[in-house]
Amino acid sequence: MSDPILDLPLLSETDRSWAEIASARLDLFLADHAGCEQQAALAALSLADRYLDDADLVDRLTSLAMEEIVHFRRVGAVLRSRSIYAGRKRSNPWVQALLKNIKDRREPHHKVDRLLVGALIEARSCERFTRLMEVTDDAEVKELLADLGPAEARHWRMFYDLAARELPQEDLRIRWQAWLEFERDLTAGGGRLPTVHG
Ligand SMILES: [Fe+2]
Ligand SMILES: [Fe+2]
């Protein structure tokens, strides 16, 4: 899929039926969304901590983490105003499956794969926000997604650019293509839950 507005790299488009499922259960969507923003901040910090010797990476990922914290607060405020209890135990099998597919422990391949997975998570989140925005008639959620969507579009590109520094162009292209195909196949099995990546 090539989204002309957001210029996303993804190979597939989420079916409208997912957006209808999510818009029917915005309480569950928003609770999951808050968890995704929190996890995005933590994952960025964990990656920065792992590669502290890479000043450019640390600089950009810590800035990203701060942005994700702002997103988290914003979604949290919407949850509170709607008296939605976010719940304590949340899991994201889609993200877990991506992380599990990082098998190469050699560097710089491991670092590249972690960054490319970050790019995929941001890109798919952005795509899902856009799909939901097209369907929901909840003005507050529409505004929230319209504000956060462009940030996630910028984030996927940032992760990708960080990965691109590490490998020759052709090696990166092959690796990225393999990840895009993996993500497409993984996502094809979903679309039935009112969660960001469900
Ligand atoms: Fe975010
Ligand atoms: Fe993000």
PDB file of C-alpha atoms and ligand atoms in Angstrom:
ATOM      1  CA  MET A   1       0.000   0.000   0.000  1.00  0.00           C
ATOM      2  CA  SER A   2       1.237   3.451  -0.782  1.00  0.00           C
ATOM      3  CA  ASP A   3      -0.758   6.083   1.030  1.00  0.00           C
ATOM      4  CA  PRO A   4      -0.434   9.299  -0.998  1.00  0.00           C
ATOM      5  CA  ILE A   5      -1.052  11.511   2.032  1.00  0.00           C
ATOM      6  CA  LEU A   6       1.072   9.811   4.642  1.00  0.00           C
ATOM      7  CA  ASP A   7       3.534   8.126   2.279  1.00  0.00           C
ATOM      8  CA  LEU A   8       3.494   4.900   4.269  1.00  0.00           C
ATOM      9  CA  PRO A   9       5.674   2.002   3.139  1.00  0.00           C
ATOM     10  CA  LEU A  10       3.251  -0.787   4.127  1.00  0.00           C
ATOM     11  CA  LEU A  11       2.317  -3.531   1.663  1.00  0.00           C
ATOM     12  CA  SER A  12      -1.285  -3.918   2.775  1.00  0.00           C
ATOM     13  CA  GLU A  13      -4.215  -1.778   3.737  1.00  0.00           C
ATOM     14  CA  THR A  14      -6.398  -2.412   6.795  1.00  0.00           C
ATOM     15  CA  ASP A  15      -9.936  -3.405   5.893  1.00  0.00           C
ATOM     16  CA  ARG A  16     -12.711  -0.969   6.726  1.00  0.00           C
ATOM     17  CA  SER A  17     -14.297  -3.702   8.853  1.00  0.00           C
ATOM     18  CA  TRP A  18     -11.519  -3.277  11.445  1.00  0.00           C
ATOM     19  CA  ALA A  19     -12.293   0.446  11.730  1.00  0.00           C
ATOM     20  CA  GLU A  20     -15.966  -0.375  12.213  1.00  0.00           C
ATOM     21  CA  ILE A  21     -15.120  -2.844  14.992  1.00  0.00           C
ATOM     22  CA  ALA A  22     -12.860  -0.280  16.688  1.00  0.00           C
ATOM     23  CA  SER A  23     -15.336   2.589  16.336  1.00  0.00           C
ATOM     24  CA  ALA A  24     -18.031   0.436  17.948  1.00  0.00           C
ATOM     25  CA  ARG A  25     -15.751  -0.103  20.969  1.00  0.00           C
ATOM     26  CA  LEU A  26     -13.842   3.151  21.341  1.00  0.00           C
ATOM     27  CA  ASP A  27     -13.464   2.457  25.067  1.00  0.00           C
ATOM     28  CA  LEU A  28     -11.376  -0.640  24.319  1.00  0.00           C
ATOM     29  CA  PHE A  29      -9.540   1.064  21.477  1.00  0.00           C
ATOM     30  CA  LEU A  30      -8.551   4.050  23.633  1.00  0.00           C
ATOM     31  CA  ALA A  31      -7.458   1.885  26.554  1.00  0.00           C
ATOM     32  CA  ASP A  32      -5.230  -0.114  24.194  1.00  0.00           C
ATOM     33  CA  HIS A  33      -4.009   3.057  22.521  1.00  0.00           C
ATOM     34  CA  ALA A  34      -2.781   4.480  25.850  1.00  0.00           C
ATOM     35  CA  GLY A  35      -0.797   1.274  26.401  1.00  0.00           C
ATOM     36  CA  CYS A  36       0.733   1.564  22.925  1.00  0.00           C
ATOM     37  CA  GLU A  37       1.954   5.109  23.583  1.00  0.00           C
ATOM     38  CA  GLN A  38       3.401   4.049  26.933  1.00  0.00           C
ATOM     39  CA  GLN A  39       5.141   1.073  25.313  1.00  0.00           C
ATOM     40  CA  ALA A  40       6.451   3.279  22.483  1.00  0.00           C
ATOM     41  CA  ALA A  41       8.146   5.547  25.036  1.00  0.00           C
ATOM     42  CA  LEU A  42       9.622   2.609  26.963  1.00  0.00           C
ATOM     43  CA  ALA A  43      10.824   0.818  23.818  1.00  0.00           C
ATOM     44  CA  ALA A  44      12.551   3.971  22.542  1.00  0.00           C
ATOM     45  CA  LEU A  45      14.353   4.414  25.874  1.00  0.00           C
ATOM     46  CA  SER A  46      15.341   0.777  25.983  1.00  0.00           C
ATOM     47  CA  LEU A  47      16.832   1.004  22.492  1.00  0.00           C
ATOM     48  CA  ALA A  48      18.676   4.221  23.408  1.00  0.00           C
ATOM     49  CA  ASP A  49      20.058   2.485  26.502  1.00  0.00           C
ATOM     50  CA  ARG A  50      21.237  -0.509  24.454  1.00  0.00           C
ATOM     51  CA  TYR A  51      23.105   1.728  21.987  1.00  0.00           C
ATOM     52  CA  LEU A  52      24.346   4.520  24.243  1.00  0.00           C
ATOM     53  CA  ASP A  53      27.522   4.794  22.162  1.00  0.00           C
ATOM     54  CA  ASP A  54      25.464   6.028  19.187  1.00  0.00           C
ATOM     55  CA  ALA A  55      24.910   9.724  19.952  1.00  0.00           C
ATOM     56  CA  ASP A  56      22.640  10.358  16.955  1.00  0.00           C
ATOM     57  CA  LEU A  57      20.423   7.418  17.873  1.00  0.00           C
ATOM     58  CA  VAL A  58      20.273   8.385  21.560  1.00  0.00           C
ATOM     59  CA  ASP A  59      19.426  11.961  20.657  1.00  0.00           C
ATOM     60  CA  ARG A  60      16.585  11.054  18.319  1.00  0.00           C
ATOM     61  CA  LEU A  61      15.121   8.195  20.361  1.00  0.00           C
ATOM     62  CA  THR A  62      15.056  10.140  23.621  1.00  0.00           C
ATOM     63  CA  SER A  63      13.264  12.982  21.811  1.00  0.00           C
ATOM     64  CA  LEU A  64      10.829  10.434  20.430  1.00  0.00           C
ATOM     65  CA  ALA A  65      10.283   8.974  23.908  1.00  0.00           C
ATOM     66  CA  MET A  66       9.381  12.425  25.212  1.00  0.00           C
ATOM     67  CA  GLU A  67       6.892  12.849  22.385  1.00  0.00           C
ATOM     68  CA  GLU A  68       5.330   9.450  23.118  1.00  0.00           C
ATOM     69  CA  ILE A  69       4.967  10.442  26.777  1.00  0.00           C
ATOM     70  CA  VAL A  70       3.017  13.509  25.645  1.00  0.00           C
ATOM     71  CA  HIS A  71       0.830  11.215  23.503  1.00  0.00           C
ATOM     72  CA  PHE A  72       0.353   8.912  26.487  1.00  0.00           C
ATOM     73  CA  ARG A  73      -0.782  11.812  28.680  1.00  0.00           C
ATOM     74  CA  ARG A  74      -3.147  13.019  25.984  1.00  0.00           C
ATOM     75  CA  VAL A  75      -4.821   9.599  25.538  1.00  0.00           C
ATOM     76  CA  GLY A  76      -4.844   9.158  29.326  1.00  0.00           C
ATOM     77  CA  ALA A  77      -6.790  12.417  29.721  1.00  0.00           C
ATOM     78  CA  VAL A  78      -9.402  11.199  27.216  1.00  0.00           C
ATOM     79  CA  LEU A  79      -9.698   7.912  29.144  1.00  0.00           C
ATOM     80  CA  ARG A  80     -10.233   9.755  32.422  1.00  0.00           C
ATOM     81  CA  SER A  81     -12.801  12.147  30.964  1.00  0.00           C
ATOM     82  CA  ARG A  82     -14.767   9.105  29.790  1.00  0.00           C
ATOM     83  CA  SER A  83     -14.244   7.155  33.018  1.00  0.00           C
ATOM     84  CA  ILE A  84     -12.632   4.321  31.086  1.00  0.00           C
ATOM     85  CA  TYR A  85     -10.642   1.963  33.251  1.00  0.00           C
ATOM     86  CA  ALA A  86      -7.636   1.041  31.148  1.00  0.00           C
ATOM     87  CA  GLY A  87      -6.965  -2.212  32.976  1.00  0.00           C
ATOM     88  CA  ARG A  88      -3.648  -3.453  34.228  1.00  0.00           C
ATOM     89  CA  LYS A  89      -2.848  -6.402  32.054  1.00  0.00           C
ATOM     90  CA  ARG A  90      -2.556  -5.689  28.367  1.00  0.00           C
ATOM     91  CA  SER A  91      -0.711  -7.661  25.773  1.00  0.00           C
ATOM     92  CA  ASN A  92       0.033  -6.946  22.156  1.00  0.00           C
ATOM     93  CA  PRO A  93       0.530 -10.248  20.296  1.00  0.00           C
ATOM     94  CA  TRP A  94       1.132  -8.380  17.024  1.00  0.00           C
ATOM     95  CA  VAL A  95       4.113  -6.453  18.442  1.00  0.00           C
ATOM     96  CA  GLN A  96       5.328  -9.579  20.224  1.00  0.00           C
ATOM     97  CA  ALA A  97       5.307 -11.522  16.923  1.00  0.00           C
ATOM     98  CA  LEU A  98       7.377  -8.793  15.254  1.00  0.00           C
ATOM     99  CA  LEU A  99       9.900  -8.784  18.104  1.00  0.00           C
ATOM    100  CA  LYS A 100      10.098 -12.570  18.057  1.00  0.00           C
ATOM    101  CA  ASN A 101      11.089 -12.439  14.411  1.00  0.00           C
ATOM    102  CA  ILE A 102      14.267 -10.520  15.274  1.00  0.00           C
ATOM    103  CA  LYS A 103      16.615 -13.471  15.128  1.00  0.00           C
ATOM    104  CA  ASP A 104      19.910 -12.099  13.908  1.00  0.00           C
ATOM    105  CA  ARG A 105      22.103 -11.338  16.936  1.00  0.00           C
ATOM    106  CA  ARG A 106      25.087 -10.088  14.922  1.00  0.00           C
ATOM    107  CA  GLU A 107      25.656  -6.355  14.786  1.00  0.00           C
ATOM    108  CA  PRO A 108      24.809  -4.138  13.067  1.00  0.00           C
ATOM    109  CA  HIS A 109      22.012  -6.472  11.911  1.00  0.00           C
ATOM    110  CA  HIS A 110      20.377  -6.756  15.309  1.00  0.00           C
ATOM    111  CA  LYS A 111      20.280  -2.993  15.675  1.00  0.00           C
ATOM    112  CA  VAL A 112      18.937  -2.594  12.131  1.00  0.00           C
ATOM    113  CA  ASP A 113      16.171  -5.130  12.756  1.00  0.00           C
ATOM    114  CA  ARG A 114      15.108  -3.472  16.003  1.00  0.00           C
ATOM    115  CA  LEU A 115      14.930  -0.123  14.234  1.00  0.00           C
ATOM    116  CA  LEU A 116      13.023  -1.546  11.263  1.00  0.00           C
ATOM    117  CA  VAL A 117      10.516  -3.147  13.631  1.00  0.00           C
ATOM    118  CA  GLY A 118      10.115   0.278  15.261  1.00  0.00           C
ATOM    119  CA  ALA A 119       9.444   1.737  11.811  1.00  0.00           C
ATOM    120  CA  LEU A 120       6.803  -0.917  11.095  1.00  0.00           C
ATOM    121  CA  ILE A 121       5.006  -0.363  14.403  1.00  0.00           C
ATOM    122  CA  GLU A 122       4.862   3.391  13.817  1.00  0.00           C
ATOM    123  CA  ALA A 123       3.739   2.988  10.200  1.00  0.00           C
ATOM    124  CA  ARG A 124       0.962   0.491  10.953  1.00  0.00           C
ATOM    125  CA  SER A 125      -0.230   2.552  13.932  1.00  0.00           C
ATOM    126  CA  CYS A 126      -0.423   5.588  11.691  1.00  0.00           C
ATOM    127  CA  GLU A 127      -2.351   3.642   9.067  1.00  0.00           C
ATOM    128  CA  ARG A 128      -4.821   2.314  11.652  1.00  0.00           C
ATOM    129  CA  PHE A 129      -5.366   5.844  13.049  1.00  0.00           C
ATOM    130  CA  THR A 130      -6.159   7.042   9.540  1.00  0.00           C
ATOM    131  CA  ARG A 131      -8.604   4.177   8.883  1.00  0.00           C
ATOM    132  CA  LEU A 132     -10.406   4.784  12.177  1.00  0.00           C
ATOM    133  CA  MET A 133     -10.579   8.519  11.556  1.00  0.00           C
ATOM    134  CA  GLU A 134     -12.393   7.834   8.292  1.00  0.00           C
ATOM    135  CA  VAL A 135     -15.081   5.823  10.072  1.00  0.00           C
ATOM    136  CA  THR A 136     -15.677   7.225  13.551  1.00  0.00           C
ATOM    137  CA  ASP A 137     -18.067  10.113  14.110  1.00  0.00           C
ATOM    138  CA  ASP A 138     -16.681  10.786  17.591  1.00  0.00           C
ATOM    139  CA  ALA A 139     -15.304  14.329  17.244  1.00  0.00           C
ATOM    140  CA  GLU A 140     -12.867  14.076  20.170  1.00  0.00           C
ATOM    141  CA  VAL A 141     -11.341  10.809  18.946  1.00  0.00           C
ATOM    142  CA  LYS A 142     -11.159  12.172  15.407  1.00  0.00           C
ATOM    143  CA  GLU A 143      -9.231  15.196  16.664  1.00  0.00           C
ATOM    144  CA  LEU A 144      -6.929  13.043  18.794  1.00  0.00           C
ATOM    145  CA  LEU A 145      -6.073  10.766  15.865  1.00  0.00           C
ATOM    146  CA  ALA A 146      -5.663  13.686  13.478  1.00  0.00           C
ATOM    147  CA  ASP A 147      -3.103  15.188  15.877  1.00  0.00           C
ATOM    148  CA  LEU A 148      -1.171  11.988  16.574  1.00  0.00           C
ATOM    149  CA  GLY A 149      -1.231  10.428  13.091  1.00  0.00           C
ATOM    150  CA  PRO A 150       1.284  12.796  11.466  1.00  0.00           C
ATOM    151  CA  ALA A 151       3.690  12.301  14.408  1.00  0.00           C
ATOM    152  CA  GLU A 152       3.643   8.525  13.893  1.00  0.00           C
ATOM    153  CA  ALA A 153       4.219   9.066  10.159  1.00  0.00           C
ATOM    154  CA  ARG A 154       7.295  11.123  11.028  1.00  0.00           C
ATOM    155  CA  HIS A 155       8.396   8.455  13.525  1.00  0.00           C
ATOM    156  CA  TRP A 156       8.431   5.531  11.075  1.00  0.00           C
ATOM    157  CA  ARG A 157      10.691   7.551   8.803  1.00  0.00           C
ATOM    158  CA  MET A 158      13.004   8.415  11.697  1.00  0.00           C
ATOM    159  CA  PHE A 159      13.433   4.745  12.683  1.00  0.00           C
ATOM    160  CA  TYR A 160      14.048   3.842   9.055  1.00  0.00           C
ATOM    161  CA  ASP A 161      16.652   6.598   8.622  1.00  0.00           C
ATOM    162  CA  LEU A 162      18.499   5.434  11.743  1.00  0.00           C
ATOM    163  CA  ALA A 163      18.607   1.890  10.320  1.00  0.00           C
ATOM    164  CA  ALA A 164      19.739   3.177   6.912  1.00  0.00           C
ATOM    165  CA  ARG A 165      23.000   4.489   8.383  1.00  0.00           C
ATOM    166  CA  GLU A 166      24.082   0.977   9.305  1.00  0.00           C
ATOM    167  CA  LEU A 167      23.980  -1.019   6.049  1.00  0.00           C
ATOM    168  CA  PRO A 168      24.833  -0.571   2.367  1.00  0.00           C
ATOM    169  CA  GLN A 169      21.740   0.556   0.438  1.00  0.00           C
ATOM    170  CA  GLU A 170      21.070  -2.753  -1.303  1.00  0.00           C
ATOM    171  CA  ASP A 171      21.453  -4.809   1.899  1.00  0.00           C
ATOM    172  CA  LEU A 172      19.039  -2.496   3.654  1.00  0.00           C
ATOM    173  CA  ARG A 173      16.533  -2.687   0.785  1.00  0.00           C
ATOM    174  CA  ILE A 174      16.494  -6.505   0.906  1.00  0.00           C
ATOM    175  CA  ARG A 175      16.137  -6.573   4.685  1.00  0.00           C
ATOM    176  CA  TRP A 176      13.390  -3.940   4.710  1.00  0.00           C
ATOM    177  CA  GLN A 177      11.481  -5.783   1.974  1.00  0.00           C
ATOM    178  CA  ALA A 178      11.610  -8.999   4.026  1.00  0.00           C
ATOM    179  CA  TRP A 179      10.269  -7.133   7.071  1.00  0.00           C
ATOM    180  CA  LEU A 180       7.501  -5.474   5.056  1.00  0.00           C
ATOM    181  CA  GLU A 181       6.391  -8.861   3.766  1.00  0.00           C
ATOM    182  CA  PHE A 182       6.528 -10.387   7.243  1.00  0.00           C
ATOM    183  CA  GLU A 183       4.402  -7.546   8.602  1.00  0.00           C
ATOM    184  CA  ARG A 184       1.906  -7.839   5.749  1.00  0.00           C
ATOM    185  CA  ASP A 185       1.443 -11.571   6.375  1.00  0.00           C
ATOM    186  CA  LEU A 186       1.233 -11.105  10.145  1.00  0.00           C
ATOM    187  CA  THR A 187      -1.351  -8.324   9.854  1.00  0.00           C
ATOM    188  CA  ALA A 188      -3.427 -10.294   7.339  1.00  0.00           C
ATOM    189  CA  GLY A 189      -4.472 -12.605  10.184  1.00  0.00           C
ATOM    190  CA  GLY A 190      -5.864  -9.701  12.224  1.00  0.00           C
ATOM    191  CA  GLY A 191      -8.383  -6.917  11.872  1.00  0.00           C
ATOM    192  CA  ARG A 192     -10.974  -8.445  14.165  1.00  0.00           C
ATOM    193  CA  LEU A 193     -10.227  -6.766  17.500  1.00  0.00           C
ATOM    194  CA  PRO A 194     -10.900  -3.158  18.599  1.00  0.00           C
ATOM    195  CA  THR A 195      -7.225  -2.604  19.434  1.00  0.00           C
ATOM    196  CA  VAL A 196      -4.613  -0.512  17.578  1.00  0.00           C
ATOM    197  CA  HIS A 197      -2.891  -3.588  16.124  1.00  0.00           C
ATOM    198  CA  GLY A 198      -5.601  -6.214  16.626  1.00  0.00           C
TER     199      GLY A 198
HETATM  200 FE    FE B   1       2.703   8.093  19.662  1.00  0.00          FE
HETATM  201 FE    FE B   2       5.271   7.130  17.514  1.00  0.00          FE
END
